XYZ file of C-alpha atoms in Angstrom:
542
model
C 52.501 53.214 30.601
C 54.366 50.096 29.377
C 54.790 47.156 31.656
C 58.062 47.014 33.568
C 57.999 43.287 34.231
C 58.970 42.028 30.762
C 62.404 43.628 30.633
C 63.822 42.046 33.778
C 62.551 38.621 32.677
C 64.233 38.983 29.299
C 67.413 40.166 30.993
C 67.605 36.960 33.022
C 67.204 34.655 30.018
C 69.974 32.140 29.440
C 71.235 30.424 26.314
C 72.603 26.973 25.865
C 76.351 26.483 25.587
C 77.648 27.423 22.077
C 78.914 23.870 21.724
C 75.256 22.759 21.628
C 75.377 23.467 17.875
C 77.976 20.760 17.376
C 76.331 18.247 19.708
C 72.917 18.830 18.168
C 74.372 18.366 14.689
C 76.127 15.157 15.746
C 72.885 13.805 17.210
C 70.975 14.518 13.998
C 73.762 13.011 11.882
C 73.554 9.735 13.811
C 69.916 9.431 12.796
C 70.285 10.710 9.233
C 73.641 9.361 8.069
C 72.352 5.929 6.999
C 69.431 7.298 4.897
C 71.803 9.833 3.344
C 74.341 7.134 2.437
C 71.646 4.908 0.950
C 70.146 7.808 -1.010
C 73.551 8.939 -2.230
C 74.566 5.433 -3.278
C 71.270 4.968 -5.140
C 71.617 8.298 -6.936
C 75.224 7.516 -7.837
C 74.262 4.054 -9.121
C 71.502 5.491 -11.321
C 73.869 8.132 -12.655
C 71.726 11.049 -11.462
C 74.232 12.887 -9.262
C 77.387 12.055 -7.374
C 77.104 10.674 -3.867
C 79.065 13.495 -2.272
C 76.611 16.037 -3.705
C 73.688 14.239 -2.067
C 75.543 14.144 1.252
C 76.333 17.845 1.029
C 72.759 18.819 0.204
C 71.465 16.653 3.048
C 73.974 18.135 5.484
C 72.971 21.775 4.887
C 69.505 21.641 6.522
C 70.959 19.776 9.508
C 73.536 22.502 10.083
C 70.983 25.266 9.613
C 68.552 23.557 11.993
C 71.205 23.196 14.700
C 72.228 26.858 14.451
C 68.613 28.069 14.471
C 67.822 25.933 17.503
C 70.775 27.412 19.408
C 69.845 30.991 18.475
C 66.162 30.635 19.375
C 66.373 28.459 22.482
C 66.129 30.405 25.751
C 65.306 29.560 29.330
C 64.809 31.750 32.373
C 64.030 31.335 36.050
C 60.813 32.867 37.327
C 59.814 32.927 40.967
C 57.843 29.677 40.849
C 58.516 28.218 37.410
C 61.053 27.568 34.696
C 60.179 29.186 31.369
C 61.577 27.720 28.139
C 61.216 29.456 24.760
C 62.087 27.858 21.420
C 61.229 28.021 17.726
C 61.687 30.548 14.916
C 58.569 30.451 12.736
C 56.455 28.398 15.135
C 57.380 29.675 18.561
C 56.752 27.694 21.711
C 56.892 28.847 25.307
C 56.636 26.322 28.110
C 56.053 27.199 31.759
C 57.140 24.387 34.058
C 56.464 24.937 37.781
C 59.387 23.866 39.924
C 57.026 21.762 42.037
C 56.106 19.724 38.937
C 59.665 18.800 38.059
C 60.192 15.209 39.112
C 63.902 14.876 38.328
C 66.799 15.996 36.174
C 68.779 13.358 34.301
C 72.354 14.228 33.401
C 74.291 12.454 30.635
C 77.977 12.979 29.853
C 79.788 11.335 26.982
C 83.527 11.439 26.449
C 83.415 14.723 24.529
C 81.061 16.215 27.135
C 83.603 15.553 29.875
C 86.537 16.846 27.824
C 84.677 20.069 27.033
C 83.128 20.486 30.499
C 79.468 20.329 29.419
C 76.506 18.043 30.103
C 73.203 17.088 28.497
C 70.206 17.505 30.808
C 66.752 15.966 30.492
C 63.999 17.555 32.506
C 61.278 15.090 33.527
C 57.798 15.838 34.810
C 54.892 13.525 35.487
C 52.937 14.752 32.467
C 54.073 12.548 29.593
C 56.138 9.727 28.194
C 58.850 12.023 26.826
C 61.104 14.493 28.682
C 59.518 17.889 29.153
C 62.703 19.467 27.801
C 66.190 18.428 26.725
C 68.930 20.990 27.288
C 71.753 20.151 24.887
C 74.178 21.231 26.164
C 74.787 23.146 29.401
C 77.993 24.151 31.183
C 78.361 22.313 34.470
C 77.945 25.519 36.541
C 74.620 26.135 34.743
C 73.508 22.619 35.677
C 74.287 23.305 39.319
C 72.345 26.579 39.098
C 69.386 24.745 37.583
C 69.462 22.150 40.361
C 69.566 24.863 43.008
C 66.640 26.735 41.426
C 64.532 23.607 41.271
C 65.391 22.650 44.825
C 64.547 26.087 46.186
C 61.362 26.253 44.121
C 60.175 22.941 45.502
C 60.922 24.061 49.039
C 58.950 27.266 48.567
C 56.034 25.344 47.074
C 56.106 22.920 49.995
C 56.191 25.812 52.480
C 53.199 27.500 50.835
C 51.272 24.230 50.884
C 52.055 23.742 54.564
C 50.999 27.327 55.359
C 47.712 26.765 53.554
C 47.105 23.635 55.612
C 47.312 21.251 52.695
C 48.314 17.651 53.310
C 49.825 16.778 49.945
C 52.073 18.554 47.504
C 50.386 19.593 44.264
C 53.046 18.027 42.117
C 53.684 14.703 43.716
C 50.768 13.903 45.936
C 53.144 13.435 48.884
C 53.650 15.262 52.136
C 55.150 18.721 52.143
C 58.263 17.515 53.870
C 58.818 14.887 51.191
C 58.253 17.402 48.404
C 61.019 19.566 49.760
C 63.703 17.093 48.880
C 66.350 18.139 46.398
C 66.961 16.807 42.914
C 70.416 15.608 41.952
C 71.905 17.963 44.505
C 75.594 17.183 44.263
C 78.431 19.673 44.531
C 79.794 21.255 41.393
C 82.339 19.143 39.554
C 84.040 18.788 36.215
C 82.073 15.633 35.373
C 79.416 13.351 36.822
C 81.909 10.809 38.134
C 83.887 13.343 40.149
C 80.701 14.666 41.737
C 80.921 11.780 44.183
C 78.264 9.513 45.554
C 75.127 11.365 46.698
C 74.231 11.260 50.363
C 72.268 8.176 51.267
C 72.579 4.416 51.513
C 74.077 2.378 48.689
C 71.558 -0.329 47.841
C 73.414 -1.875 44.935
C 76.950 -1.661 43.620
C 77.937 -3.981 40.798
C 81.628 -4.920 40.870
C 83.451 -6.037 37.757
C 82.760 -9.733 38.376
C 78.995 -9.129 38.511
C 79.129 -7.065 35.327
C 81.167 -9.828 33.719
C 78.518 -12.371 34.702
C 75.739 -10.071 33.499
C 77.415 -9.723 30.108
C 77.720 -13.487 29.757
C 74.081 -14.063 30.739
C 72.578 -11.198 28.747
C 74.405 -11.883 25.463
C 73.918 -8.384 24.051
C 76.699 -9.235 21.624
C 74.135 -10.855 19.327
C 72.275 -7.545 19.156
C 75.463 -5.691 18.228
C 76.361 -8.305 15.609
C 72.857 -8.097 14.130
C 73.113 -4.301 13.977
C 76.519 -4.513 12.266
C 75.143 -7.099 9.835
C 72.228 -4.819 8.930
C 74.533 -1.838 8.414
C 76.862 -3.872 6.193
C 73.904 -5.121 4.167
C 72.435 -1.642 3.687
C 75.774 -0.155 2.611
C 76.467 -2.927 0.084
C 79.517 -4.269 1.911
C 78.445 -7.885 1.392
C 77.980 -7.348 -2.331
C 81.465 -5.901 -2.724
C 82.932 -8.721 -0.621
C 81.212 -11.368 -2.751
C 82.533 -9.733 -5.929
C 86.053 -9.770 -4.489
C 85.734 -13.421 -3.431
C 84.424 -14.363 -6.887
C 87.389 -12.631 -8.498
C 89.864 -14.371 -6.230
C 88.271 -17.730 -6.899
C 88.611 -17.210 -10.647
C 92.370 -16.760 -10.205
C 93.074 -19.500 -7.664
C 90.243 -21.901 -8.535
C 92.408 -24.490 -10.370
C 94.911 -24.495 -7.507
C 92.330 -25.324 -4.845
C 90.468 -27.970 -6.811
C 92.852 -30.645 -5.548
C 92.453 -29.460 -1.947
C 88.645 -29.477 -2.295
C 88.760 -33.013 -3.660
C 90.785 -34.118 -0.638
C 88.275 -32.496 1.753
C 85.361 -34.226 0.026
C 87.215 -37.510 0.184
C 87.715 -37.079 3.912
C 83.956 -37.463 4.286
C 81.140 -35.693 6.051
C 82.829 -35.838 9.467
C 85.336 -33.142 8.536
C 82.538 -30.862 7.359
C 80.519 -31.385 10.516
C 83.535 -30.684 12.735
C 84.392 -27.548 10.762
C 80.845 -26.207 10.969
C 80.656 -26.985 14.688
C 83.953 -25.182 15.272
C 82.681 -22.125 13.426
C 79.479 -22.100 15.480
C 81.392 -22.393 18.755
C 83.770 -19.619 17.713
C 80.839 -17.380 16.781
C 79.102 -17.980 20.121
C 82.288 -17.259 22.075
C 82.890 -14.086 20.071
C 79.320 -12.905 20.680
C 79.613 -13.536 24.414
C 82.952 -11.729 24.658
C 81.487 -8.794 22.753
C 78.565 -8.736 25.177
C 80.939 -8.724 28.147
C 82.964 -5.800 26.757
C 79.809 -3.855 25.955
C 78.447 -4.429 29.465
C 81.699 -3.497 31.221
C 81.902 -0.228 29.291
C 78.261 0.785 29.456
C 77.464 -0.231 33.069
C 80.858 0.541 34.589
C 80.611 1.279 38.337
C 76.832 0.751 38.338
C 75.475 2.045 41.615
C 71.982 2.577 43.076
C 71.733 4.878 46.073
C 68.679 5.514 48.273
C 68.383 9.081 49.505
C 65.649 11.564 50.355
C 65.075 12.253 46.671
C 64.417 8.576 45.914
C 66.615 6.114 44.032
C 69.524 7.294 41.954
C 71.420 5.130 39.457
C 74.848 6.217 38.200
C 76.895 4.261 35.680
C 79.054 4.430 32.565
C 82.699 4.470 31.540
C 82.638 6.432 28.291
C 79.130 7.871 28.590
C 78.309 8.653 32.204
C 74.649 8.721 33.220
C 72.904 9.868 36.404
C 69.217 8.843 36.494
C 66.881 9.603 39.378
C 63.698 7.705 40.256
C 61.452 9.318 42.874
C 59.827 6.481 44.793
C 56.421 8.165 44.591
C 56.531 7.765 40.796
C 57.107 4.004 40.823
C 54.001 2.313 39.420
C 55.007 -1.340 39.066
C 58.010 -3.490 39.912
C 58.935 -6.472 37.703
C 61.298 -9.338 38.510
C 62.961 -10.969 35.480
C 64.425 -14.468 35.511
C 65.935 -16.147 32.462
C 67.087 -19.773 32.367
C 70.766 -18.812 32.623
C 70.009 -16.352 35.403
C 68.322 -19.064 37.459
C 71.336 -21.334 37.037
C 73.569 -18.546 38.299
C 71.219 -17.647 41.181
C 70.566 -14.152 39.815
C 67.518 -12.029 38.981
C 66.921 -8.606 37.431
C 64.570 -5.981 38.862
C 62.876 -3.351 36.722
C 60.408 -0.566 37.466
C 57.829 1.364 35.496
C 57.402 5.015 36.421
C 54.646 7.526 35.786
C 55.482 10.110 33.156
C 58.970 8.758 32.358
C 60.021 7.829 28.854
C 59.621 4.130 28.188
C 61.945 4.011 25.238
C 65.444 5.305 24.766
C 68.713 4.758 23.025
C 71.791 3.166 24.594
C 73.476 5.616 26.895
C 70.348 7.528 27.837
C 68.972 7.455 31.313
C 65.438 6.459 30.434
C 65.872 2.713 29.861
C 67.447 2.293 33.293
C 64.257 3.312 34.995
C 62.941 0.071 33.621
C 66.046 -1.978 34.553
C 66.836 -0.681 38.014
C 68.962 -3.699 39.007
C 70.424 -5.343 35.879
C 71.688 -8.262 37.962
C 71.026 -9.079 41.598
C 71.798 -12.145 43.752
C 68.553 -13.914 44.565
C 69.252 -13.866 48.300
C 69.272 -10.048 48.205
C 65.942 -9.761 46.378
C 63.788 -9.427 49.502
C 65.783 -6.530 50.973
C 66.007 -4.761 47.632
C 62.253 -4.994 47.031
C 61.578 -3.529 50.466
C 63.656 -0.491 49.570
C 61.648 0.077 46.387
C 58.267 -0.800 47.969
C 58.580 0.051 51.677
C 55.161 -1.406 52.572
C 56.137 -4.831 51.204
C 55.985 -7.393 54.011
C 57.790 -10.367 52.463
C 58.042 -11.793 48.967
C 56.609 -15.184 50.001
C 53.371 -15.344 48.029
C 50.551 -17.880 47.961
C 49.884 -18.024 44.236
C 46.391 -18.661 42.909
C 46.195 -20.819 39.757
C 44.227 -20.079 36.600
C 41.319 -22.155 35.293
C 41.910 -25.935 34.919
C 40.706 -25.568 31.323
C 43.636 -23.256 30.507
C 45.885 -26.194 29.638
C 43.607 -27.275 26.794
C 43.452 -23.728 25.427
C 47.221 -23.324 25.421
C 47.787 -26.862 24.128
C 45.673 -26.247 21.020
C 47.800 -23.255 20.097
C 51.155 -24.928 20.701
C 50.118 -28.077 18.774
C 48.989 -25.969 15.835
C 52.361 -24.188 15.736
C 54.210 -27.510 16.040
C 52.253 -28.959 13.098
C 52.826 -25.826 11.038
C 56.583 -26.061 11.682
C 56.651 -29.742 10.703
C 54.872 -29.353 7.339
C 58.017 -28.332 5.381
C 59.894 -31.305 6.870
C 57.426 -33.750 5.307
C 58.386 -32.430 1.865
C 62.118 -32.328 2.609
C 62.564 -35.522 4.641
C 59.468 -37.509 3.659
C 59.098 -40.355 6.203
C 61.547 -38.731 8.640
C 59.221 -35.741 8.765
C 56.790 -37.772 10.860
C 59.460 -38.349 13.516
C 60.197 -34.630 13.733
C 56.465 -33.906 13.878
C 56.082 -36.269 16.822
C 59.017 -34.599 18.602
C 57.507 -31.148 17.999
C 54.152 -32.282 19.415
C 55.828 -33.731 22.504
C 57.580 -30.427 23.085
C 54.252 -28.577 22.554
C 52.575 -30.649 25.282
C 55.500 -30.174 27.665
C 55.654 -26.424 27.018
C 51.900 -25.932 27.464
C 51.927 -27.770 30.789
C 54.885 -25.829 32.173
C 53.510 -22.496 30.938
C 50.113 -22.995 32.582
C 51.648 -24.311 35.798
C 53.704 -21.123 36.163
C 50.786 -18.746 35.488
C 49.530 -17.304 38.747
C 48.174 -14.284 40.592
C 47.882 -13.150 44.193
C 46.625 -10.320 46.385
C 49.056 -9.426 49.149
C 50.089 -6.321 51.130
C 47.543 -4.150 49.260
C 49.131 -5.182 45.963
C 48.202 -7.368 43.036
C 50.878 -9.827 41.922
C 51.057 -11.544 38.534
C 53.592 -13.981 37.117
C 53.906 -15.552 33.672
C 56.406 -17.253 31.398
C 58.321 -20.427 31.954
C 61.816 -20.321 30.504
C 61.847 -16.540 30.815
C 59.835 -15.793 33.946
C 58.476 -12.393 34.901
C 56.668 -11.348 38.075
C 55.001 -7.932 38.290
C 53.798 -6.163 41.443
C 51.278 -3.285 41.300
C 50.000 -1.399 44.328
C 46.292 -0.659 44.651
C 47.068 3.063 44.862
C 48.616 2.946 41.386
C 45.699 1.242 39.626
C 43.913 3.391 37.057
C 41.750 0.943 35.075
C 40.538 -2.607 35.728
C 39.191 -4.267 32.565
C 37.450 -7.615 32.136
C 37.692 -9.227 28.688
C 36.091 -12.396 27.371
C 36.303 -13.708 23.795
C 33.569 -15.992 22.388
C 35.720 -19.031 23.227
C 36.298 -17.652 26.729
C 32.548 -17.275 27.288
C 31.941 -20.754 25.937
C 34.480 -22.185 28.379
C 33.385 -19.984 31.273
C 36.646 -18.007 31.418
C 37.795 -14.394 31.149
C 40.948 -12.266 31.251
C 41.555 -9.455 33.727
C 43.824 -6.524 32.930
C 45.061 -3.965 35.465
C 46.468 -0.757 33.965
C 48.730 1.718 35.739
C 50.060 5.120 34.713
C 53.504 3.818 33.858
C 52.558 0.817 31.699
C 54.504 0.946 28.438
C 53.858 -1.011 25.272
C 56.707 -3.447 25.943
C 56.254 -3.733 29.702
C 55.035 -6.821 31.531
C 51.526 -5.750 32.461
C 49.233 -7.290 35.033
C 47.119 -9.104 32.437
C 45.807 -12.359 33.945
C 44.438 -14.792 31.330
C 42.275 -17.916 31.640
C 40.558 -17.001 34.895
C 37.281 -18.688 35.842
C 34.542 -16.204 34.989
C 33.225 -15.896 38.557
C 36.747 -15.401 39.900
C 37.490 -12.738 37.286
C 34.317 -10.821 38.176
C 35.025 -10.943 41.886
C 38.617 -9.843 41.358
C 37.530 -6.978 39.118
C 35.025 -5.765 41.714
C 37.593 -5.974 44.507
C 40.398 -4.194 42.645
C 38.072 -1.496 41.285
C 36.794 -0.835 44.805
C 40.325 -0.666 46.219
C 41.439 1.679 43.439
C 38.429 3.948 44.017
C 38.965 3.931 47.783
C 42.493 5.369 47.540
C 43.336 8.590 45.725
C 45.751 8.159 42.841
C 49.155 9.678 43.556
C 52.132 10.384 41.387
């Protein structure tokens, strides 16, 4: 007799919103449009085919892929898990227990809000990438998904409590904590109108703070560099130079007299003109950074609730990102030179299983930058919200080996000499003066860098700070330590030094890790033994 359980499960399967075809196609076009333009322009230049033919041929597989993904993507709610099916030729079926789901991140762009849909990223503790991306869902379906996850976690917590277990299988926390909801707001037409979730507001950045953040961050240079690269790849500069050359051929005789007058005015006019251009460029870059920050981080808010920390922000693209406190592995404090002058810091976190890389507008990067800008006087209270067991941020820093200065000085002097070599050929005797200035800076930099290096053990945490102009301080709890590694190069062994590295589950490639260099060998061995014993004494928890 055939099984009667398959039919009801199939009957409860859900599809994505039909508009997911268009959003999926737009997402693929953003990644493929530049290669297609370059390939089409190259083919057109070589006389093989016309550019529009290349674009059309490249567009067909993108459209087909988006349609196939919509037709083959299904998800359904089982009693204790979410089941996701996808794929046509190579089919994939994922079973995600509700208790394993750490959070749901919701992203709404302008078109999402107009059309009443949302993109959802489902995060678990099992990898660096989202377990699934649902592009796109109607808002009622998002609320249904939240409710299913919340109820599933409550049932899992109740079963664990009935069995007498102390910790939840998914999070390693108490059953009561595991029963908390995920992004449980009332249904709304967009993320902004959903209102602030229940809890205490830890951080709300008004317009003046965002304005200051834009001025200090200077993301405008990144945008200008990206625009420059796009213009270079598309041949815009080449066409502009051809146009300028043509104009000069027509008006060249007319401007020769003006050029002669400028030359006669001397070098001072040239210097002033160049300086004015540089100042104008810097002001433009800063203003661009301010606009970008005001739009992207509009109404930035961090709220502490039972589910953890939730950050909501965005004017055009609205993002809601959730960080369960039990997933926080390390906390890093960033201080740039301009930030110190303004009395501000930035606080970032690394989480277990969360993506460590993302594109602008996604939720993932803001798990790393939890507080983009924060007044220094509020740092202590904010850190206590993220790390409740933190006593106080006053730390007695331990220095590195006294021989570290010589090690760093050799490297900085070598780089200074390497930078001065071309100046000897260009400026001859003046090159020696620049070389001396470079060496003086190398000595100053090495001294300041080594003086700022430090480590400490406090409140069952290991602290590490590095940098000088751009300072970073990272805090890692003993319960989050996975590996403690001692490293010593031949020069380290000769000098009686070693480096100690502490790895956690959330350490990304670009994160500021607890990697303490230039320790005395005996100190490094003792520290390794202590941290390894502390890590082994406490069970690792997500």
